[in-house]
């Protein structure tokens, strides 16, 4: 059974023979649904085994992959608290597990999906390649994933001999691609995080010196433009601003906890002059250095 309409909805539910099941993986349904902003979800022309009330959720007998390529919404399951999902997320649904999901009314979403089962996928799950505890994978927008889902839809529509075996191959291709992309994204994010943390350490270790952001970028073996952009994305500060905040915080500590003069502190923190330190400190804190010291000590 295949359904289409003017909005581009395109899905099919397939027949599966005993011979198909001997292959070890078979597909029950595949499709694409663009849900318009404010649109009803889910659409009503699905079989009763698949249709569900998003407030109550449902339990399937199969695995499904749901790839969101536009918009945002939420997902929740027995093993996952309610969480936001958006374009670039791929949700894996597991058999015999309660779940629910839906696009937000003010955004809608586009979804590709494919439902399948068999001992091949059971073995992959048993080996923890995919887990119920991590059903939402960040894969970003992958044109080749869209192409694989689209090819699966077209293959199901054509319904030629050995269609089920071809679809099984496409499912394995999708699963392999998803694993590769999601793990590489995690690795890349971890590598970026480590570089940012290393930059922060370099700044902390050089708080009494004057280290330029360009020097830090060089130590990290990255371009300055990349470093500045990524550092600000992660910390909310440009590198120079962050370094200045470290210096001001250290100045606060020295003013409150030591008897060093303002001039000595300015010199120790490598400011160009006492006046320069005075100006920056007041701009950042609203106090002059002496006023801050007196305030911290309850004077005046």
Coordinates of N, CA and C in Angstrom, one line a residue, residues 223-240:
X223 N 44.3 27.9 13.0 CA 44.3 29.3 12.5 C 43.7 30.2 13.6
X224 N 44.2 31.4 13.6 CA 43.7 32.4 14.6 C 42.2 32.6 14.4
X225 N 41.7 32.7 13.1 CA 40.3 33.0 12.8 C 39.5 31.9 13.3
X226 N 39.9 30.6 13.1 CA 39.1 29.5 13.6 C 39.1 29.5 15.1
X227 N 40.3 29.7 15.7 CA 40.4 29.7 17.2 C 39.5 30.7 17.8
X228 N 39.5 32.0 17.3 CA 38.7 33.0 17.9 C 37.2 32.7 17.8
X229 N 36.8 32.2 16.6 CA 35.4 31.9 16.4 C 34.9 30.8 17.3
X230 N 35.6 29.7 17.4 CA 35.2 28.5 18.2 C 35.3 28.8 19.7
X231 N 36.4 29.6 20.1 CA 36.5 29.9 21.5 C 35.3 30.7 22.0
X232 N 34.9 31.7 21.2 CA 33.7 32.5 21.6 C 32.5 31.7 21.6
X233 N 32.3 30.8 20.6 CA 31.1 29.9 20.6 C 31.0 29.1 21.9
X234 N 32.2 28.6 22.4 CA 32.2 27.7 23.6 C 32.1 28.5 24.9
X235 N 32.7 29.7 25.0 CA 32.8 30.4 26.2 C 32.0 31.6 26.3
X236 N 31.6 32.2 25.2 CA 30.8 33.4 25.2 C 31.7 34.6 25.2
X237 N 33.0 34.4 25.2 CA 34.0 35.5 25.2 C 35.0 35.3 24.0
X238 N 35.4 36.5 23.5 CA 36.5 36.4 22.6 C 37.8 36.1 23.4
X239 N 38.8 35.5 22.8 CA 40.0 35.1 23.6 C 40.6 36.2 24.4
X240 N 40.7 37.4 23.8 CA 41.2 38.6 24.5 C 40.4 39.0 25.7

